[in-house]
PDB file of C-alpha atoms and ligand atoms in Angstrom:
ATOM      1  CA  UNK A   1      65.169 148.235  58.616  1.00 66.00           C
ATOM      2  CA  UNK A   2      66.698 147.926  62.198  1.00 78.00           C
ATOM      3  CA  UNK A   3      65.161 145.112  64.005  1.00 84.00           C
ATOM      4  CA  UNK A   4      63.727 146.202  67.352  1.00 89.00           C
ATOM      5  CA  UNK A   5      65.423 144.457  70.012  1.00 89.00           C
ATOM      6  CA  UNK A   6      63.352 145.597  73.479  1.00 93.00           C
ATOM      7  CA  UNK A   7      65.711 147.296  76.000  1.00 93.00           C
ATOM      8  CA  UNK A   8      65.801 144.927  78.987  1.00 94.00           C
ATOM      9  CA  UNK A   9      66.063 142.137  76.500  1.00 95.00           C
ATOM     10  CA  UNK A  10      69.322 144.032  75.626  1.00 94.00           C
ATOM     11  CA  UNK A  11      70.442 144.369  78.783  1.00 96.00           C
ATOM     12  CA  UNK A  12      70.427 140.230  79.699  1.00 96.00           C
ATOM     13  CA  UNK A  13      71.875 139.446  76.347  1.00 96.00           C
ATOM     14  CA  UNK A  14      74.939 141.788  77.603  1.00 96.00           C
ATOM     15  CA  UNK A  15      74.151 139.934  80.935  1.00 97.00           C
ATOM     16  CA  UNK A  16      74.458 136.944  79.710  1.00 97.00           C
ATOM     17  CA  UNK A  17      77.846 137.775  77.163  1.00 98.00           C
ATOM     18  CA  UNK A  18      79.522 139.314  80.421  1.00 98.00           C
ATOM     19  CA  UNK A  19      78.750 136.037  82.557  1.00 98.00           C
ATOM     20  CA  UNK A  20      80.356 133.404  79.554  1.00 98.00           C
ATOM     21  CA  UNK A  21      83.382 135.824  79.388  1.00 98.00           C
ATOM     22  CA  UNK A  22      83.221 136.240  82.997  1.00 97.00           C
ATOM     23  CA  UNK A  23      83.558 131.921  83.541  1.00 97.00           C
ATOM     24  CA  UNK A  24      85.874 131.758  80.353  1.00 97.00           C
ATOM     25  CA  UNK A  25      87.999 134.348  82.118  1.00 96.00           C
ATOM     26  CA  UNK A  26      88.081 132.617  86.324  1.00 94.00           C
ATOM     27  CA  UNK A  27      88.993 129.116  84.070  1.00 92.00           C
ATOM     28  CA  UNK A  28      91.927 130.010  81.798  1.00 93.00           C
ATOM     29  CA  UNK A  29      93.236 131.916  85.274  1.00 93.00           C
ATOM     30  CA  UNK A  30      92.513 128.957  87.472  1.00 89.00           C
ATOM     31  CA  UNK A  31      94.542 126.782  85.043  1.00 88.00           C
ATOM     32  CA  UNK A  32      97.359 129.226  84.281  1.00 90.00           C
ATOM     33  CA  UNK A  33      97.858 130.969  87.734  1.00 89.00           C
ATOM     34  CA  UNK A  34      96.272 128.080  90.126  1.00 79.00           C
ATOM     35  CA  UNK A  35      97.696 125.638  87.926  1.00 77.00           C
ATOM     36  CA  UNK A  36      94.777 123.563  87.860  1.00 77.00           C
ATOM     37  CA  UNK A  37      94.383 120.776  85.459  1.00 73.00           C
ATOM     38  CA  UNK A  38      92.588 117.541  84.171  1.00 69.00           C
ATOM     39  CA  UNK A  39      94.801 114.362  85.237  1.00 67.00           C
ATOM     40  CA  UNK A  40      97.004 113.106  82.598  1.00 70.00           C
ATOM     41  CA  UNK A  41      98.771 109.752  84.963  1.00 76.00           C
ATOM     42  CA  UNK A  42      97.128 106.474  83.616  1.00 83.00           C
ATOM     43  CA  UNK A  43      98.988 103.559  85.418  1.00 90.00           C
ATOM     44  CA  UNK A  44      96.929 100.474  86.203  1.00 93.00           C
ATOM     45  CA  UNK A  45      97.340  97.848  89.317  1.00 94.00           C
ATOM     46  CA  UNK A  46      96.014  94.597  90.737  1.00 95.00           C
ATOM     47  CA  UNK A  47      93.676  95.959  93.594  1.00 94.00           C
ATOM     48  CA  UNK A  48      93.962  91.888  94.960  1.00 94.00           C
ATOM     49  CA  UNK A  49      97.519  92.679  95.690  1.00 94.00           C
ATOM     50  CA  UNK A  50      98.088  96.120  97.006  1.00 93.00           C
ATOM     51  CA  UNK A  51      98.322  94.921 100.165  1.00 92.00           C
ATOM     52  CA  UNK A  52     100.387  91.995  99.750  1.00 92.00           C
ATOM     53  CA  UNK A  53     103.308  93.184  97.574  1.00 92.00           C
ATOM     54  CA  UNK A  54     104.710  96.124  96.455  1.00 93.00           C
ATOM     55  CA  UNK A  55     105.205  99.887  97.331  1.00 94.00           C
ATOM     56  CA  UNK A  56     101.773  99.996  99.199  1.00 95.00           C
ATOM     57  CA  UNK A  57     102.261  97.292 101.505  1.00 94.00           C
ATOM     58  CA  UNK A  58     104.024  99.549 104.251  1.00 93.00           C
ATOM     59  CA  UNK A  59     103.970 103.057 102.362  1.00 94.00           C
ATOM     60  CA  UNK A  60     106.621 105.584 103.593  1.00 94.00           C
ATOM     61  CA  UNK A  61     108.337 108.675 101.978  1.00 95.00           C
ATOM     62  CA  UNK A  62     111.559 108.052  99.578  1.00 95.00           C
ATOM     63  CA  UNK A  63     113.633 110.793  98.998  1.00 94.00           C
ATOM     64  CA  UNK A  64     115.045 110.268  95.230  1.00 93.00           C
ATOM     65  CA  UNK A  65     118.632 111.096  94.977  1.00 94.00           C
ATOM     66  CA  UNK A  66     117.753 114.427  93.155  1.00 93.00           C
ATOM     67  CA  UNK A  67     116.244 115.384  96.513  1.00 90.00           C
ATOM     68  CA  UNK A  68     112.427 115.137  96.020  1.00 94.00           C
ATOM     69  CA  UNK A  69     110.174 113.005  97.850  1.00 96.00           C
ATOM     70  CA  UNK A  70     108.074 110.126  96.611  1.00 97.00           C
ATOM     71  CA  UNK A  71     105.529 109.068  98.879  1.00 97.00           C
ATOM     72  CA  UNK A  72     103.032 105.803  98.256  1.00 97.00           C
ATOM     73  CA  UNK A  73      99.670 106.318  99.902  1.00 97.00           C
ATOM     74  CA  UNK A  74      97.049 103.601 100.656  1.00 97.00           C
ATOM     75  CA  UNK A  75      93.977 105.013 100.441  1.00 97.00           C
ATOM     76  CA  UNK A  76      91.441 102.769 102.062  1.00 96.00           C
ATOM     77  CA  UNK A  77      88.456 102.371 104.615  1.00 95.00           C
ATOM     78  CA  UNK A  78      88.656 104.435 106.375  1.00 95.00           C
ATOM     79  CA  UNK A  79      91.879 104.959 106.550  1.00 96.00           C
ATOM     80  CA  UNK A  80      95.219 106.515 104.493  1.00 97.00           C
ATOM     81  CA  UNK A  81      98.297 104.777 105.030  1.00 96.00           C
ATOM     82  CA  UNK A  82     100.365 106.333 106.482  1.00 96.00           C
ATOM     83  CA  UNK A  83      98.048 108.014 108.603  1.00 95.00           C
ATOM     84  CA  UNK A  84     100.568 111.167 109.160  1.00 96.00           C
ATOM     85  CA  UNK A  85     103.325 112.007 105.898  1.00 97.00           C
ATOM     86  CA  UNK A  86     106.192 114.033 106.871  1.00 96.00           C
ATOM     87  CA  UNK A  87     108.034 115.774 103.902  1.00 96.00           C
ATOM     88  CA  UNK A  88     109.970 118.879 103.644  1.00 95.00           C
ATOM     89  CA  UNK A  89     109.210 122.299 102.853  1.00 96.00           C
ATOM     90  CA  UNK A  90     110.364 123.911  99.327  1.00 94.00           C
ATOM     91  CA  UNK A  91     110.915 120.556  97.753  1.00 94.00           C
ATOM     92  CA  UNK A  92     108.865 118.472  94.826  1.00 96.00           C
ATOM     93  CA  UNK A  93     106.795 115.781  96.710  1.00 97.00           C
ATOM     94  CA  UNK A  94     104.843 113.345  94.579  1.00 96.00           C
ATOM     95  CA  UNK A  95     102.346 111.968  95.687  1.00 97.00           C
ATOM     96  CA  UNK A  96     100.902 108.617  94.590  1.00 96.00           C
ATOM     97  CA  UNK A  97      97.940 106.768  95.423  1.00 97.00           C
ATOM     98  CA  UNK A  98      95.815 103.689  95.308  1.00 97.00           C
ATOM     99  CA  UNK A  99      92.911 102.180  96.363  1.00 96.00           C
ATOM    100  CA  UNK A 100      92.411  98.322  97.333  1.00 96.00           C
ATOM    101  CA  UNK A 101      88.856  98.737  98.230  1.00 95.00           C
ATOM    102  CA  UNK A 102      86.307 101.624  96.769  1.00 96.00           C
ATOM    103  CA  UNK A 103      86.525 104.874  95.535  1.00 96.00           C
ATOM    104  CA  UNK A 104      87.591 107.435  97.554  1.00 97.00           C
ATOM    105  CA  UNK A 105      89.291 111.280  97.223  1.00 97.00           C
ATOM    106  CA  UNK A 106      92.462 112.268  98.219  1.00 97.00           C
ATOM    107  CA  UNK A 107      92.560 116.224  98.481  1.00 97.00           C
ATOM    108  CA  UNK A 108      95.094 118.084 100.616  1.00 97.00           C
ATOM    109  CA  UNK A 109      93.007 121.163 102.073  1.00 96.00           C
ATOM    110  CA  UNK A 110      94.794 124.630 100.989  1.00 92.00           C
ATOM    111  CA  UNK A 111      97.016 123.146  97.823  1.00 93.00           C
ATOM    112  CA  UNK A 112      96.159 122.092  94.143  1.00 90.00           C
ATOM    113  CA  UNK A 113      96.308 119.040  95.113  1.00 95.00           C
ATOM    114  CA  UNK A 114      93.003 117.410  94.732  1.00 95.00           C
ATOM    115  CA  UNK A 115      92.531 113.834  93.088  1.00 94.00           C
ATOM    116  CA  UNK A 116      90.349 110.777  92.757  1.00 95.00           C
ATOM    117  CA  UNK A 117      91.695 107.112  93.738  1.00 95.00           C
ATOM    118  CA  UNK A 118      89.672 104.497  91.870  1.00 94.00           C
ATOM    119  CA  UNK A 119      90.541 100.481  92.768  1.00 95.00           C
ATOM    120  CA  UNK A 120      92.752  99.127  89.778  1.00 94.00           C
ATOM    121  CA  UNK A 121      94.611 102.547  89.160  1.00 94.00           C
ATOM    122  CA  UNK A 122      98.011 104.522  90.884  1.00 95.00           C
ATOM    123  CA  UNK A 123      96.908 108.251  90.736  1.00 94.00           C
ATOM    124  CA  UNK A 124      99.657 110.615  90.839  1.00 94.00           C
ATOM    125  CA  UNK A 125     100.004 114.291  91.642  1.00 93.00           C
ATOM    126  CA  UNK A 126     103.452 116.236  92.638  1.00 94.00           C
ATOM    127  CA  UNK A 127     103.584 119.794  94.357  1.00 95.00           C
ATOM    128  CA  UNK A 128     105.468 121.679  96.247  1.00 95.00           C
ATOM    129  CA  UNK A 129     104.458 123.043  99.708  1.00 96.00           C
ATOM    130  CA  UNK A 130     106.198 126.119  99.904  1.00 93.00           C
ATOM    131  CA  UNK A 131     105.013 126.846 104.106  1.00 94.00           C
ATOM    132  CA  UNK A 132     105.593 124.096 106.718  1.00 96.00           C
ATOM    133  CA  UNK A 133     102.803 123.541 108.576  1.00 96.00           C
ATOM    134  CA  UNK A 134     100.057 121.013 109.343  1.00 97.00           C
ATOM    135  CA  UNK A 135      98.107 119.865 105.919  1.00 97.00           C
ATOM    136  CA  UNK A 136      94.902 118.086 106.344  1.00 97.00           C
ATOM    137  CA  UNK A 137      94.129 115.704 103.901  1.00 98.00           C
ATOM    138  CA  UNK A 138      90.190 114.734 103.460  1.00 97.00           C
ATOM    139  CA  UNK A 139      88.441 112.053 101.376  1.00 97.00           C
ATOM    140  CA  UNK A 140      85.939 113.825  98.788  1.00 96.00           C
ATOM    141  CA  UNK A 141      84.265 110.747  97.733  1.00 96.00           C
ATOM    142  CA  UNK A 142      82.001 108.938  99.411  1.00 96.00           C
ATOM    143  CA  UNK A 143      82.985 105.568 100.444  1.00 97.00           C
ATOM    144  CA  UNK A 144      80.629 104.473 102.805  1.00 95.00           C
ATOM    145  CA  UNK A 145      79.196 104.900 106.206  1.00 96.00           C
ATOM    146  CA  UNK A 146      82.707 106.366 107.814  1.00 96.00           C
ATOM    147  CA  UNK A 147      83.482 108.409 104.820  1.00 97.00           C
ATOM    148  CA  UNK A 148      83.160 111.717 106.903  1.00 96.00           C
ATOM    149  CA  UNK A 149      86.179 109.558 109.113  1.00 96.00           C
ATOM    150  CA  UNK A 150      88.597 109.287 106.504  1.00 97.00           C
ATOM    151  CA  UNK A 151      91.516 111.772 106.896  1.00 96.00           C
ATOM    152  CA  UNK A 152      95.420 111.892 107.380  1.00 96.00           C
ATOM    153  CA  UNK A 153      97.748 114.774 107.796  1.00 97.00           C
ATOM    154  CA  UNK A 154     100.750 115.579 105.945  1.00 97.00           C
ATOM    155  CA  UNK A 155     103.568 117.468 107.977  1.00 97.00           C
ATOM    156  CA  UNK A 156     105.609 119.671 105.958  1.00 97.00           C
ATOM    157  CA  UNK A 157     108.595 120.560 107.918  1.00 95.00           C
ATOM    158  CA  UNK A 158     111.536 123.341 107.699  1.00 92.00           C
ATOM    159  CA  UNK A 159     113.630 121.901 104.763  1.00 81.00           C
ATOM    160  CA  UNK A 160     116.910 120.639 106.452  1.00 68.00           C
TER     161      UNK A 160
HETATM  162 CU1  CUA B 201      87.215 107.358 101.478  1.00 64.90          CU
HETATM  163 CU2  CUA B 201      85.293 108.761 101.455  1.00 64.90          CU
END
């Protein structure tokens, strides 16, 4: 005997099928095509000494003799250092990040890039900005009471 399943109840468990396949669907797209991904860079630091030694004392761009662009970001209250990061257009710029102080985001609006700086840890992310142009970068976590203050800008400019 055929169980009787009532009709709108039918409809919602399609409803409900369609949605799961639906979210399935916008992630395995969002990770193939947008190229979105969990973080896989674990590389630890002394927070005491970011600011006395190393890459992040005075962080600029390095080109690496292959051509692409390293660039050593401070992010801190309320601050990123260097405030504005010129790199060109077309080339592989990695991007890596640290955090003396708190927590705070570092997410460059209109890319994939998008990634959280905790105190004690270099986070790293590389992309490629194929348009020059102005790229605002924002802090998406909050940090305190000038968190809605923290941003930089990174200047991609017509490879040369
Ligand atoms: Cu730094 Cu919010």
């Amino acid at each position: 005997m055929a169980m009787h399943v009532d009709r709108y109840e039918r409809y919602w468990m399609w409803a409900a099928t369609a949605m799961l396949v639906l979210f399935l669907a916008a992630i395995v797209i969002t990770a193939v095509a947008g190229s979105a991904h969990p973080p896989s860079h674990v590389e630890t630091i002394d927070p005491d000494r970011v600011t006395v030694e190393g890459e992040f004392t005075a962080p600029q761009p390095v080109t690496r003799p292959d051509g692409s662009v390293v660039v050593p970001i401070r992010a801190e209250m309320y601050v990123f250092r260097p405030e504005v990061i010129r790199v060109p257009a077309g080339t592989p710029v990695t991007f890596r990040v640290t955090s003396p102080d708190v927590l705070h985001g570092f997410q460059i609006v209109g890319t994939n890039v998008n990634i959280t700086v905790a105190p004690g840890y270099v986070s790293e992310v590389t992309t490629t900005f194929r348009r020059p142009g102005d790229y605002l970068i924002v802090c998406n976590e909050y940090c305190g009471l000038a968190h809605h203050l923290m941003q930089g800008k990174v200047v991609v400019e017509e490879p040369r």
